[in-house]
Amino acid sequence: MSSPRFPIPQGTLDMLILQILSLEPAHGYGIAQRLEQVSQSVVQINQGSLYPALHRLEQKEWLQAEWKQSETGREAKFYSLTRSGRKQLAVERKSWARLTGAVQLIFDEGNG
Amino acid sequence: MKQFLNWFRRGNLERGLDRELRYHVDRRIDDLVNSGLTEAEARRQATLELGGLTQIREEVRDVWLTRWLRDFVFDLRFSARSFLRSPSFTFTAVLSLALGIGATTAIYSLVDQIVLRALPVHQPERLVLVDWKGDQLAETRGSFNLMSYPFYRDLRLQEHIFEGVFCRHATTVNLSTGSEPKPAAAEIVSGTYFSVLGVSPALGRVLDSDDDQAPGASPVVVLAYDFWKNQLAGAPDVVGRKVLVNQYPMTVVGVASAEFRGIDVGEVPSLWIPASMTAKAIPGWNGLSHRRSRWVQVLGRLRPGVTLAQAQASLQPWFKAMLDEDARREGFRSVTPERRARFLASTIELTAARQGHSALRRRLAQPLWVLFAATAVLLGLACLNVAGLFLARGVGRDREINTRMALGASRGRVGRQFLADSLLYALAGGLLGMMLAPLAMRTLIAFLPPDVAANNLQSSVDSRVLLFSLLVSTAAGLLSGLAPALLTGRKSLISALRDRGGTSFDGVRLRKVFMIAQIAFTLILITGAALFVRTLTGLLEKGPGFSTTSLISFGLNPRRNGYTSVEASRLIRRIQEDIRNSPVTQTSAVASMQLLAGGSWNNPLTIQANERFATDRDVHLNAISPGFFSTLGTRIVAGRDFDERDARPLGETGARSAIVNEAFVKRYFGARSPLGALICLGAGPNAKPNIEIVGVVTDFSYRGMREESEQAYFAIVEGAVTNGNFYVRVRGTPEKAFQQIRTLIHEADAALPITYLRTLDEQVGRSLNTERMLAALLGGFGTMALLLSLVGLYGVMSFVVTQRTCEIGIRLALGATRSSALGLVLRDALAMITAGTAIGLSCVWGLGRLVESQLFGVKPTDPFVIAAATLLLTSAALAAALIPAYRASNVDPTDALRFE
């Protein structure tokens, strides 16, 4: 815990998981590492909350899971996006873009 | 929903999660070791990052099952474990609920089948029954909502209101499908019957309008599916076969669909006959085209979008015009101006008929609702009892509950545990009750008279009943668990943990309120039971007005076996002769109408005494052979019995003399003698009184046991009677006589079925089966209620005594006598009993009016019945309270004080 990191904004974890899985199927540990990498250690993700989130998304049928051999040769549970998961990702991306766009506008106005 | 399914595969889910998490940790350790950490440090850091495996598992489980469901399942498991620890408690509670739920379910099933359920036809909610309000001035055949066949024909033309109209008449025919003819239930129907109902054939075709054109032109029948399966072994070549209906050949054109069993739940026909064949189906009667002959029920299917009220309103002008036309028609009945006015003022009335038409429903609907209400009260009692038991057990669990609350459980959370407890009990009780219900239903159905027509009542639990039972069980569970749940943790934790023995004041007070309600409920049921038992015994004591010992009866209907009326009459005389000469016979006689079978021949009469007047209501009539009264053992109080003098010379028809009963004399002659007065059938100006009253007979029951009606009897003369109801007072046992009679009739005509053969005791029993059902069931419910509330009272009093042990001990130590301790407790019990009785009595007073019409010879407020019920309840309740009271008086002061 060297540099101060942002706690992940509420509700964005699901979106990030969907985004990561939209590239390729991955297991839980893979997703955790990927999150760590892409957020460049800026965003702090509690790894403990990853698994409940995965199961929640699976329950909603946005994800499907399958036991497959992993890169180390051991069986791991691989998650991938379902069709409705893909749709959901599109929806969340759009609303995220609108939200950040709106926030940006407010900031721009303050500066201008 | 998914969460529920997850519950069943949670083992799999758990294993999967374990593997998944283990993989994560192992990979992380590997990576950390690779980056230079020691194995132990790596493991530590990996675990730390995840933040506690147990917590993750819990969170994931919450995802699987949702929080609420998981908690509830744990509660249920906890409840189940604690139930198994106290089996006697569980047994009592579950049995109480099972009795309540089982009884409610059984009665509901009958209510559903007889009163509520719609016919299994296309859109039954659009069916309506057409009825005539007013005077039809018509001759009657059958009972309830009768109309004429031409009326049905006219109504069919009202196409802007009805999509279709049909009519039907239930009857019995002698049906022969190859072997000997047997009586079978038949429905005479219009050609539109099947198409309007929307019933399709299972085989061949159903009847259509072509079958119902010219009278006598279409000798065809459609068989009922069950009859075809059971009696004809489901023969695939049945279509095209000839069967004999009353010895007349008719062709089977089809079999109706399996689920359709006619429109009367109480009378399932074996076959359908088109109305055009009525003359063959009802030999010796042809009122088919007669406008003043009411015998069919008419039902219609409303056009979509037409409401009942609209239909009824728009039919009135047409109906009025029809009445006027009828009244002007040539040969219209000559009647008094008042009756003519009543005829012209008649209106047409429609009622919803989604359940079809049923005489059984008319007869049983009210008794069934009474029974249903009784089971509801019984179930309420069972719930109160279980709630009381819970409260009592709650005391034993005080420490457990207080510990849970001290550890941070909320009141709601602990209360939910109580609800889970009671729900589990109720569902177990419901399950047991549902297993008992079919047995109870079979018993109930056995109370209904077994007749030629089978009824359509099932004793199995179907999905509707199952749903009902489930709802009732859940409601019972919630009700019985609510009070204990609400009482949870009402006192402060500190005092609760410090205090060892007792519970709050609320517990005692609530329990007493429960007890008072139980006493009140029980009193209602016991009084109800007493009233109906009194009704039944009253009717049995009164008897039918004649002695039933060694009296048997049987019926013959030769016209249904192809006899002409002259042949039939001859056969009946011959059999009458044979019976009279048989060694088993003491005396015998024949009547044209059967006694105590619900029906009668009735008509208004015109009386010519000092003045001429018409009876103000129908007189019940019967034609009998000489010796009828002496066979029944009724007395002729004035005048004489019939003899040869009353026979008419050959070629003349009609009676020449009559015997009336005492009720008739009382109503129309007062104190004067009726002998010598003349009477005749009919009340119109054209009636010619020419029948002389020659005797007066004591009153006895005709249609049923309850009635006291005016009756008149005519002598059977040759050719006048074509069906015979024989009354025989026998020597020796009835069984021997039955044997003899069967042989005798077989010798006379081997193909002639006996329509019935039974003792008069059995006939009386049959005519009282509704009363017997009410008395037996309410008696049973009353007994159950009494037992339940005695158990409850015993429990509450034991509890009170335990609560007051210390106080009583101090009193005794200070010099109170044992009897005063006894009195102390009994006074408590007596206060509850008195309060409960007072509430119960006021309910009885209010509810009594609802059942008044079902009672006989006893008022719902009968002081004797109410006093007896109250006395029974009070003494039984005091006895139940006596045991704990006695224990209280035997308290050892030293023990009691040490207890503190």
PDB file of C-alpha atoms in Angstrom, chain B residues 396-638:
ATOM      1  CA  GLY B 396     -39.211 -22.529  28.662  1.00  0.00           C
ATOM      2  CA  ARG B 397     -37.324 -20.772  25.905  1.00  0.00           C
ATOM      3  CA  ASP B 398     -37.074 -17.425  27.623  1.00  0.00           C
ATOM      4  CA  ARG B 399     -33.441 -17.898  28.454  1.00  0.00           C
ATOM      5  CA  GLU B 400     -32.562 -18.998  24.956  1.00  0.00           C
ATOM      6  CA  ILE B 401     -34.359 -16.022  23.473  1.00  0.00           C
ATOM      7  CA  ASN B 402     -32.925 -13.537  25.904  1.00  0.00           C
ATOM      8  CA  THR B 403     -29.462 -14.880  25.236  1.00  0.00           C
ATOM      9  CA  ARG B 404     -30.001 -14.481  21.526  1.00  0.00           C
ATOM     10  CA  MET B 405     -31.145 -10.926  22.036  1.00  0.00           C
ATOM     11  CA  ALA B 406     -28.260 -10.192  24.322  1.00  0.00           C
ATOM     12  CA  LEU B 407     -25.964 -11.377  21.533  1.00  0.00           C
ATOM     13  CA  GLY B 408     -27.501  -8.780  19.248  1.00  0.00           C
ATOM     14  CA  ALA B 409     -30.492 -10.403  17.570  1.00  0.00           C
ATOM     15  CA  SER B 410     -33.297  -7.959  16.922  1.00  0.00           C
ATOM     16  CA  ARG B 411     -36.825  -8.510  18.211  1.00  0.00           C
ATOM     17  CA  GLY B 412     -37.985  -8.972  14.640  1.00  0.00           C
ATOM     18  CA  ARG B 413     -35.359 -11.580  13.981  1.00  0.00           C
ATOM     19  CA  VAL B 414     -36.327 -13.612  17.045  1.00  0.00           C
ATOM     20  CA  GLY B 415     -40.022 -13.113  16.340  1.00  0.00           C
ATOM     21  CA  ARG B 416     -39.465 -14.531  12.902  1.00  0.00           C
ATOM     22  CA  GLN B 417     -38.155 -17.658  14.524  1.00  0.00           C
ATOM     23  CA  PHE B 418     -41.531 -18.086  16.196  1.00  0.00           C
ATOM     24  CA  LEU B 419     -43.302 -17.614  12.905  1.00  0.00           C
ATOM     25  CA  ALA B 420     -41.055 -20.200  11.312  1.00  0.00           C
ATOM     26  CA  ASP B 421     -41.939 -22.553  14.153  1.00  0.00           C
ATOM     27  CA  SER B 422     -45.650 -22.128  13.704  1.00  0.00           C
ATOM     28  CA  LEU B 423     -45.478 -22.264   9.919  1.00  0.00           C
ATOM     29  CA  LEU B 424     -43.605 -25.519  10.070  1.00  0.00           C
ATOM     30  CA  TYR B 425     -46.208 -26.917  12.454  1.00  0.00           C
ATOM     31  CA  ALA B 426     -49.038 -25.703  10.278  1.00  0.00           C
ATOM     32  CA  LEU B 427     -47.537 -27.167   7.129  1.00  0.00           C
ATOM     33  CA  ALA B 428     -46.940 -30.477   8.881  1.00  0.00           C
ATOM     34  CA  GLY B 429     -50.498 -30.293  10.200  1.00  0.00           C
ATOM     35  CA  GLY B 430     -51.739 -29.368   6.744  1.00  0.00           C
ATOM     36  CA  LEU B 431     -49.955 -32.317   5.201  1.00  0.00           C
ATOM     37  CA  LEU B 432     -51.428 -34.693   7.754  1.00  0.00           C
ATOM     38  CA  GLY B 433     -54.811 -33.018   7.371  1.00  0.00           C
ATOM     39  CA  MET B 434     -54.650 -33.437   3.618  1.00  0.00           C
ATOM     40  CA  MET B 435     -53.984 -37.121   4.088  1.00  0.00           C
ATOM     41  CA  LEU B 436     -57.017 -37.363   6.361  1.00  0.00           C
ATOM     42  CA  ALA B 437     -59.213 -35.280   4.063  1.00  0.00           C
ATOM     43  CA  PRO B 438     -59.992 -37.901   1.378  1.00  0.00           C
ATOM     44  CA  LEU B 439     -61.140 -40.260   4.125  1.00  0.00           C
ATOM     45  CA  ALA B 440     -63.390 -37.573   5.539  1.00  0.00           C
ATOM     46  CA  MET B 441     -64.690 -36.754   2.060  1.00  0.00           C
ATOM     47  CA  ARG B 442     -65.582 -40.370   1.402  1.00  0.00           C
ATOM     48  CA  THR B 443     -67.511 -40.437   4.655  1.00  0.00           C
ATOM     49  CA  LEU B 444     -69.268 -37.225   3.715  1.00  0.00           C
ATOM     50  CA  ILE B 445     -70.211 -38.445   0.258  1.00  0.00           C
ATOM     51  CA  ALA B 446     -71.532 -41.638   1.831  1.00  0.00           C
ATOM     52  CA  PHE B 447     -74.126 -39.483   3.588  1.00  0.00           C
ATOM     53  CA  LEU B 448     -75.645 -38.632   0.233  1.00  0.00           C
ATOM     54  CA  PRO B 449     -78.270 -41.066  -0.997  1.00  0.00           C
ATOM     55  CA  PRO B 450     -77.029 -43.632  -3.498  1.00  0.00           C
ATOM     56  CA  ASP B 451     -79.404 -43.363  -6.423  1.00  0.00           C
ATOM     57  CA  VAL B 452     -79.706 -44.624  -9.957  1.00  0.00           C
ATOM     58  CA  ALA B 453     -77.803 -41.560 -11.102  1.00  0.00           C
ATOM     59  CA  ALA B 454     -74.317 -41.534  -9.711  1.00  0.00           C
ATOM     60  CA  ASN B 455     -73.179 -38.186  -8.406  1.00  0.00           C
ATOM     61  CA  ASN B 456     -70.092 -36.554  -9.736  1.00  0.00           C
ATOM     62  CA  LEU B 457     -68.410 -36.026  -6.371  1.00  0.00           C
ATOM     63  CA  GLN B 458     -64.791 -37.001  -6.017  1.00  0.00           C
ATOM     64  CA  SER B 459     -63.063 -37.758  -2.765  1.00  0.00           C
ATOM     65  CA  SER B 460     -59.612 -37.056  -4.137  1.00  0.00           C
ATOM     66  CA  VAL B 461     -57.684 -33.875  -3.432  1.00  0.00           C
ATOM     67  CA  ASP B 462     -57.384 -31.893  -6.655  1.00  0.00           C
ATOM     68  CA  SER B 463     -55.222 -28.865  -7.355  1.00  0.00           C
ATOM     69  CA  ARG B 464     -57.871 -26.356  -6.256  1.00  0.00           C
ATOM     70  CA  VAL B 465     -58.368 -28.113  -2.947  1.00  0.00           C
ATOM     71  CA  LEU B 466     -54.626 -28.492  -2.556  1.00  0.00           C
ATOM     72  CA  LEU B 467     -54.160 -24.764  -3.051  1.00  0.00           C
ATOM     73  CA  PHE B 468     -56.935 -24.029  -0.606  1.00  0.00           C
ATOM     74  CA  SER B 469     -55.423 -26.346   1.953  1.00  0.00           C
ATOM     75  CA  LEU B 470     -52.011 -24.781   1.514  1.00  0.00           C
ATOM     76  CA  LEU B 471     -53.447 -21.291   1.978  1.00  0.00           C
ATOM     77  CA  VAL B 472     -55.385 -22.371   5.038  1.00  0.00           C
ATOM     78  CA  SER B 473     -52.309 -24.030   6.527  1.00  0.00           C
ATOM     79  CA  THR B 474     -50.195 -20.937   5.966  1.00  0.00           C
ATOM     80  CA  ALA B 475     -52.893 -18.708   7.422  1.00  0.00           C
ATOM     81  CA  ALA B 476     -53.221 -21.038  10.395  1.00  0.00           C
ATOM     82  CA  GLY B 477     -49.457 -20.982  10.864  1.00  0.00           C
ATOM     83  CA  LEU B 478     -49.308 -17.205  10.755  1.00  0.00           C
ATOM     84  CA  LEU B 479     -52.281 -16.849  13.084  1.00  0.00           C
ATOM     85  CA  SER B 480     -50.999 -19.234  15.685  1.00  0.00           C
ATOM     86  CA  GLY B 481     -47.478 -17.826  15.545  1.00  0.00           C
ATOM     87  CA  LEU B 482     -48.373 -14.162  15.460  1.00  0.00           C
ATOM     88  CA  ALA B 483     -49.108 -13.535  19.100  1.00  0.00           C
ATOM     89  CA  PRO B 484     -46.029 -15.341  20.440  1.00  0.00           C
ATOM     90  CA  ALA B 485     -43.914 -13.557  17.836  1.00  0.00           C
ATOM     91  CA  LEU B 486     -45.266 -10.164  18.816  1.00  0.00           C
ATOM     92  CA  LEU B 487     -44.728 -10.877  22.477  1.00  0.00           C
ATOM     93  CA  THR B 488     -41.055 -11.610  21.970  1.00  0.00           C
ATOM     94  CA  GLY B 489     -38.681  -9.474  23.929  1.00  0.00           C
ATOM     95  CA  ARG B 490     -41.253  -7.066  25.234  1.00  0.00           C
ATOM     96  CA  LYS B 491     -39.480  -6.741  28.563  1.00  0.00           C
ATOM     97  CA  SER B 492     -36.075  -5.304  29.125  1.00  0.00           C
ATOM     98  CA  LEU B 493     -33.170  -7.618  28.641  1.00  0.00           C
ATOM     99  CA  ILE B 494     -31.602  -7.030  31.983  1.00  0.00           C
ATOM    100  CA  SER B 495     -34.667  -7.887  33.976  1.00  0.00           C
ATOM    101  CA  ALA B 496     -35.324 -10.812  31.691  1.00  0.00           C
ATOM    102  CA  LEU B 497     -31.909 -12.302  32.208  1.00  0.00           C
ATOM    103  CA  ARG B 498     -32.025 -11.725  35.917  1.00  0.00           C
ATOM    104  CA  ASP B 499     -35.486 -13.163  36.344  1.00  0.00           C
ATOM    105  CA  ARG B 500     -35.487 -16.937  36.229  1.00  0.00           C
ATOM    106  CA  GLY B 501     -38.988 -18.269  36.597  1.00  0.00           C
ATOM    107  CA  GLY B 502     -41.665 -16.339  34.910  1.00  0.00           C
ATOM    108  CA  THR B 503     -42.767 -14.345  31.990  1.00  0.00           C
ATOM    109  CA  SER B 504     -44.376 -10.963  31.761  1.00  0.00           C
ATOM    110  CA  PHE B 505     -47.865 -10.153  32.821  1.00  0.00           C
ATOM    111  CA  ASP B 506     -48.776  -9.862  29.130  1.00  0.00           C
ATOM    112  CA  GLY B 507     -48.200 -13.558  28.647  1.00  0.00           C
ATOM    113  CA  VAL B 508     -50.757 -14.497  31.262  1.00  0.00           C
ATOM    114  CA  ARG B 509     -53.306 -11.993  30.126  1.00  0.00           C
ATOM    115  CA  LEU B 510     -52.997 -12.955  26.478  1.00  0.00           C
ATOM    116  CA  ARG B 511     -53.318 -16.591  27.352  1.00  0.00           C
ATOM    117  CA  LYS B 512     -56.504 -15.860  29.259  1.00  0.00           C
ATOM    118  CA  VAL B 513     -57.906 -13.955  26.310  1.00  0.00           C
ATOM    119  CA  PHE B 514     -57.128 -16.953  24.100  1.00  0.00           C
ATOM    120  CA  MET B 515     -58.840 -19.205  26.570  1.00  0.00           C
ATOM    121  CA  ILE B 516     -61.964 -17.065  26.663  1.00  0.00           C
ATOM    122  CA  ALA B 517     -62.109 -17.079  22.866  1.00  0.00           C
ATOM    123  CA  GLN B 518     -61.697 -20.858  22.843  1.00  0.00           C
ATOM    124  CA  ILE B 519     -64.524 -21.319  25.307  1.00  0.00           C
ATOM    125  CA  ALA B 520     -66.732 -19.054  23.221  1.00  0.00           C
ATOM    126  CA  PHE B 521     -65.917 -20.928  19.990  1.00  0.00           C
ATOM    127  CA  THR B 522     -66.518 -24.250  21.657  1.00  0.00           C
ATOM    128  CA  LEU B 523     -69.858 -23.157  23.021  1.00  0.00           C
ATOM    129  CA  ILE B 524     -70.943 -22.077  19.531  1.00  0.00           C
ATOM    130  CA  LEU B 525     -70.033 -25.462  18.089  1.00  0.00           C
ATOM    131  CA  ILE B 526     -71.537 -27.471  20.917  1.00  0.00           C
ATOM    132  CA  THR B 527     -74.782 -25.514  20.754  1.00  0.00           C
ATOM    133  CA  GLY B 528     -74.891 -25.929  16.981  1.00  0.00           C
ATOM    134  CA  ALA B 529     -74.293 -29.646  17.326  1.00  0.00           C
ATOM    135  CA  ALA B 530     -76.979 -29.925  20.006  1.00  0.00           C
ATOM    136  CA  LEU B 531     -79.496 -28.077  17.849  1.00  0.00           C
ATOM    137  CA  PHE B 532     -78.960 -30.360  14.876  1.00  0.00           C
ATOM    138  CA  VAL B 533     -78.865 -33.522  16.968  1.00  0.00           C
ATOM    139  CA  ARG B 534     -82.123 -32.370  18.549  1.00  0.00           C
ATOM    140  CA  THR B 535     -83.551 -31.784  15.053  1.00  0.00           C
ATOM    141  CA  LEU B 536     -82.635 -35.284  13.960  1.00  0.00           C
ATOM    142  CA  THR B 537     -83.853 -37.010  17.110  1.00  0.00           C
ATOM    143  CA  GLY B 538     -86.995 -34.873  17.027  1.00  0.00           C
ATOM    144  CA  LEU B 539     -87.758 -36.023  13.511  1.00  0.00           C
ATOM    145  CA  LEU B 540     -86.996 -39.640  14.352  1.00  0.00           C
ATOM    146  CA  GLU B 541     -89.153 -39.498  17.481  1.00  0.00           C
ATOM    147  CA  LYS B 542     -91.992 -37.930  15.585  1.00  0.00           C
ATOM    148  CA  GLY B 543     -91.616 -40.609  12.931  1.00  0.00           C
ATOM    149  CA  PRO B 544     -93.403 -40.578   9.605  1.00  0.00           C
ATOM    150  CA  GLY B 545     -96.794 -40.941  11.282  1.00  0.00           C
ATOM    151  CA  PHE B 546     -97.023 -44.667  10.667  1.00  0.00           C
ATOM    152  CA  SER B 547     -95.248 -47.695  12.015  1.00  0.00           C
ATOM    153  CA  THR B 548     -92.204 -48.701   9.983  1.00  0.00           C
ATOM    154  CA  THR B 549     -91.625 -52.042  11.725  1.00  0.00           C
ATOM    155  CA  SER B 550     -91.617 -54.926   9.239  1.00  0.00           C
ATOM    156  CA  LEU B 551     -92.826 -52.543   6.568  1.00  0.00           C
ATOM    157  CA  ILE B 552     -91.107 -52.754   3.209  1.00  0.00           C
ATOM    158  CA  SER B 553     -91.734 -51.136  -0.134  1.00  0.00           C
ATOM    159  CA  PHE B 554     -90.737 -51.641  -3.738  1.00  0.00           C
ATOM    160  CA  GLY B 555     -91.484 -50.032  -7.070  1.00  0.00           C
ATOM    161  CA  LEU B 556     -92.319 -51.269 -10.543  1.00  0.00           C
ATOM    162  CA  ASN B 557     -92.600 -49.245 -13.726  1.00  0.00           C
ATOM    163  CA  PRO B 558     -93.849 -51.588 -16.487  1.00  0.00           C
ATOM    164  CA  ARG B 559     -94.456 -48.696 -18.890  1.00  0.00           C
ATOM    165  CA  ARG B 560     -90.713 -48.320 -19.107  1.00  0.00           C
ATOM    166  CA  ASN B 561     -90.512 -51.888 -20.288  1.00  0.00           C
ATOM    167  CA  GLY B 562     -92.741 -51.515 -23.299  1.00  0.00           C
ATOM    168  CA  TYR B 563     -96.082 -52.243 -21.605  1.00  0.00           C
ATOM    169  CA  THR B 564     -99.179 -50.379 -22.757  1.00  0.00           C
ATOM    170  CA  SER B 565    -101.128 -48.744 -19.964  1.00  0.00           C
ATOM    171  CA  VAL B 566    -103.742 -51.489 -19.977  1.00  0.00           C
ATOM    172  CA  GLU B 567    -101.112 -54.227 -19.846  1.00  0.00           C
ATOM    173  CA  ALA B 568     -99.223 -52.371 -17.147  1.00  0.00           C
ATOM    174  CA  SER B 569    -102.307 -51.996 -15.044  1.00  0.00           C
ATOM    175  CA  ARG B 570    -103.110 -55.668 -15.456  1.00  0.00           C
ATOM    176  CA  LEU B 571     -99.575 -56.684 -14.450  1.00  0.00           C
ATOM    177  CA  ILE B 572     -99.703 -54.549 -11.345  1.00  0.00           C
ATOM    178  CA  ARG B 573    -103.017 -56.083 -10.308  1.00  0.00           C
ATOM    179  CA  ARG B 574    -101.600 -59.528 -10.869  1.00  0.00           C
ATOM    180  CA  ILE B 575     -98.498 -58.866  -8.794  1.00  0.00           C
ATOM    181  CA  GLN B 576    -100.645 -57.294  -6.124  1.00  0.00           C
ATOM    182  CA  GLU B 577    -102.667 -60.521  -6.020  1.00  0.00           C
ATOM    183  CA  ASP B 578     -99.493 -62.655  -5.828  1.00  0.00           C
ATOM    184  CA  ILE B 579     -98.047 -60.546  -3.032  1.00  0.00           C
ATOM    185  CA  ARG B 580    -101.263 -60.717  -1.052  1.00  0.00           C
ATOM    186  CA  ASN B 581    -101.245 -64.506  -1.263  1.00  0.00           C
ATOM    187  CA  SER B 582     -97.575 -64.870  -0.432  1.00  0.00           C
ATOM    188  CA  PRO B 583     -96.786 -66.468   2.941  1.00  0.00           C
ATOM    189  CA  VAL B 584     -94.454 -63.597   3.894  1.00  0.00           C
ATOM    190  CA  THR B 585     -97.198 -60.991   3.621  1.00  0.00           C
ATOM    191  CA  GLN B 586     -99.360 -59.808   6.481  1.00  0.00           C
ATOM    192  CA  THR B 587    -101.018 -56.957   4.618  1.00  0.00           C
ATOM    193  CA  SER B 588    -100.166 -55.124   1.414  1.00  0.00           C
ATOM    194  CA  ALA B 589    -101.289 -52.233  -0.756  1.00  0.00           C
ATOM    195  CA  VAL B 590    -100.285 -50.198  -3.799  1.00  0.00           C
ATOM    196  CA  ALA B 591     -99.889 -46.462  -4.247  1.00  0.00           C
ATOM    197  CA  SER B 592     -99.235 -44.476  -7.394  1.00  0.00           C
ATOM    198  CA  MET B 593     -96.725 -42.204  -5.659  1.00  0.00           C
ATOM    199  CA  GLN B 594     -93.833 -43.237  -3.439  1.00  0.00           C
ATOM    200  CA  LEU B 595     -93.773 -41.948   0.128  1.00  0.00           C
ATOM    201  CA  LEU B 596     -90.811 -40.072   1.636  1.00  0.00           C
ATOM    202  CA  ALA B 597     -89.041 -39.769  -1.692  1.00  0.00           C
ATOM    203  CA  GLY B 598     -89.185 -35.991  -1.948  1.00  0.00           C
ATOM    204  CA  GLY B 599     -91.837 -35.768  -4.636  1.00  0.00           C
ATOM    205  CA  SER B 600     -95.605 -35.735  -4.784  1.00  0.00           C
ATOM    206  CA  TRP B 601     -98.543 -35.374  -7.104  1.00  0.00           C
ATOM    207  CA  ASN B 602    -100.044 -32.049  -6.236  1.00  0.00           C
ATOM    208  CA  ASN B 603    -102.792 -29.822  -7.456  1.00  0.00           C
ATOM    209  CA  PRO B 604    -105.220 -27.248  -6.120  1.00  0.00           C
ATOM    210  CA  LEU B 605    -108.715 -28.637  -5.535  1.00  0.00           C
ATOM    211  CA  THR B 606    -112.174 -27.192  -5.721  1.00  0.00           C
ATOM    212  CA  ILE B 607    -114.348 -28.049  -2.735  1.00  0.00           C
ATOM    213  CA  GLN B 608    -118.155 -28.068  -2.795  1.00  0.00           C
ATOM    214  CA  ALA B 609    -119.532 -28.172   0.718  1.00  0.00           C
ATOM    215  CA  ASN B 610    -122.089 -25.646   1.937  1.00  0.00           C
ATOM    216  CA  GLU B 611    -120.375 -23.266  -0.416  1.00  0.00           C
ATOM    217  CA  ARG B 612    -118.020 -23.722  -3.301  1.00  0.00           C
ATOM    218  CA  PHE B 613    -114.383 -22.647  -2.959  1.00  0.00           C
ATOM    219  CA  ALA B 614    -110.930 -23.507  -4.210  1.00  0.00           C
ATOM    220  CA  THR B 615    -108.016 -24.500  -1.984  1.00  0.00           C
ATOM    221  CA  ASP B 616    -105.563 -21.643  -1.540  1.00  0.00           C
ATOM    222  CA  ARG B 617    -102.593 -23.919  -2.160  1.00  0.00           C
ATOM    223  CA  ASP B 618    -101.687 -27.257  -3.663  1.00  0.00           C
ATOM    224  CA  VAL B 619    -103.020 -30.366  -1.995  1.00  0.00           C
ATOM    225  CA  HIS B 620    -100.769 -33.417  -2.056  1.00  0.00           C
ATOM    226  CA  LEU B 621    -102.523 -36.276  -3.790  1.00  0.00           C
ATOM    227  CA  ASN B 622    -102.019 -39.994  -4.105  1.00  0.00           C
ATOM    228  CA  ALA B 623    -103.957 -42.867  -5.582  1.00  0.00           C
ATOM    229  CA  ILE B 624    -104.034 -45.968  -3.380  1.00  0.00           C
ATOM    230  CA  SER B 625    -105.547 -49.405  -3.250  1.00  0.00           C
ATOM    231  CA  PRO B 626    -107.974 -50.397  -0.489  1.00  0.00           C
ATOM    232  CA  GLY B 627    -106.063 -51.510   2.597  1.00  0.00           C
ATOM    233  CA  PHE B 628    -103.297 -48.898   2.164  1.00  0.00           C
ATOM    234  CA  PHE B 629    -104.037 -47.200   5.467  1.00  0.00           C
ATOM    235  CA  SER B 630    -104.331 -50.440   7.413  1.00  0.00           C
ATOM    236  CA  THR B 631    -101.046 -51.641   5.875  1.00  0.00           C
ATOM    237  CA  LEU B 632     -99.301 -48.486   7.044  1.00  0.00           C
ATOM    238  CA  GLY B 633    -101.107 -48.765  10.352  1.00  0.00           C
ATOM    239  CA  THR B 634    -102.694 -45.336  10.170  1.00  0.00           C
ATOM    240  CA  ARG B 635    -106.157 -44.834  11.549  1.00  0.00           C
ATOM    241  CA  ILE B 636    -109.318 -43.797   9.742  1.00  0.00           C
ATOM    242  CA  VAL B 637    -110.737 -41.305  12.239  1.00  0.00           C
ATOM    243  CA  ALA B 638    -114.041 -40.695  10.467  1.00  0.00           C
TER     244      ALA B 638
END
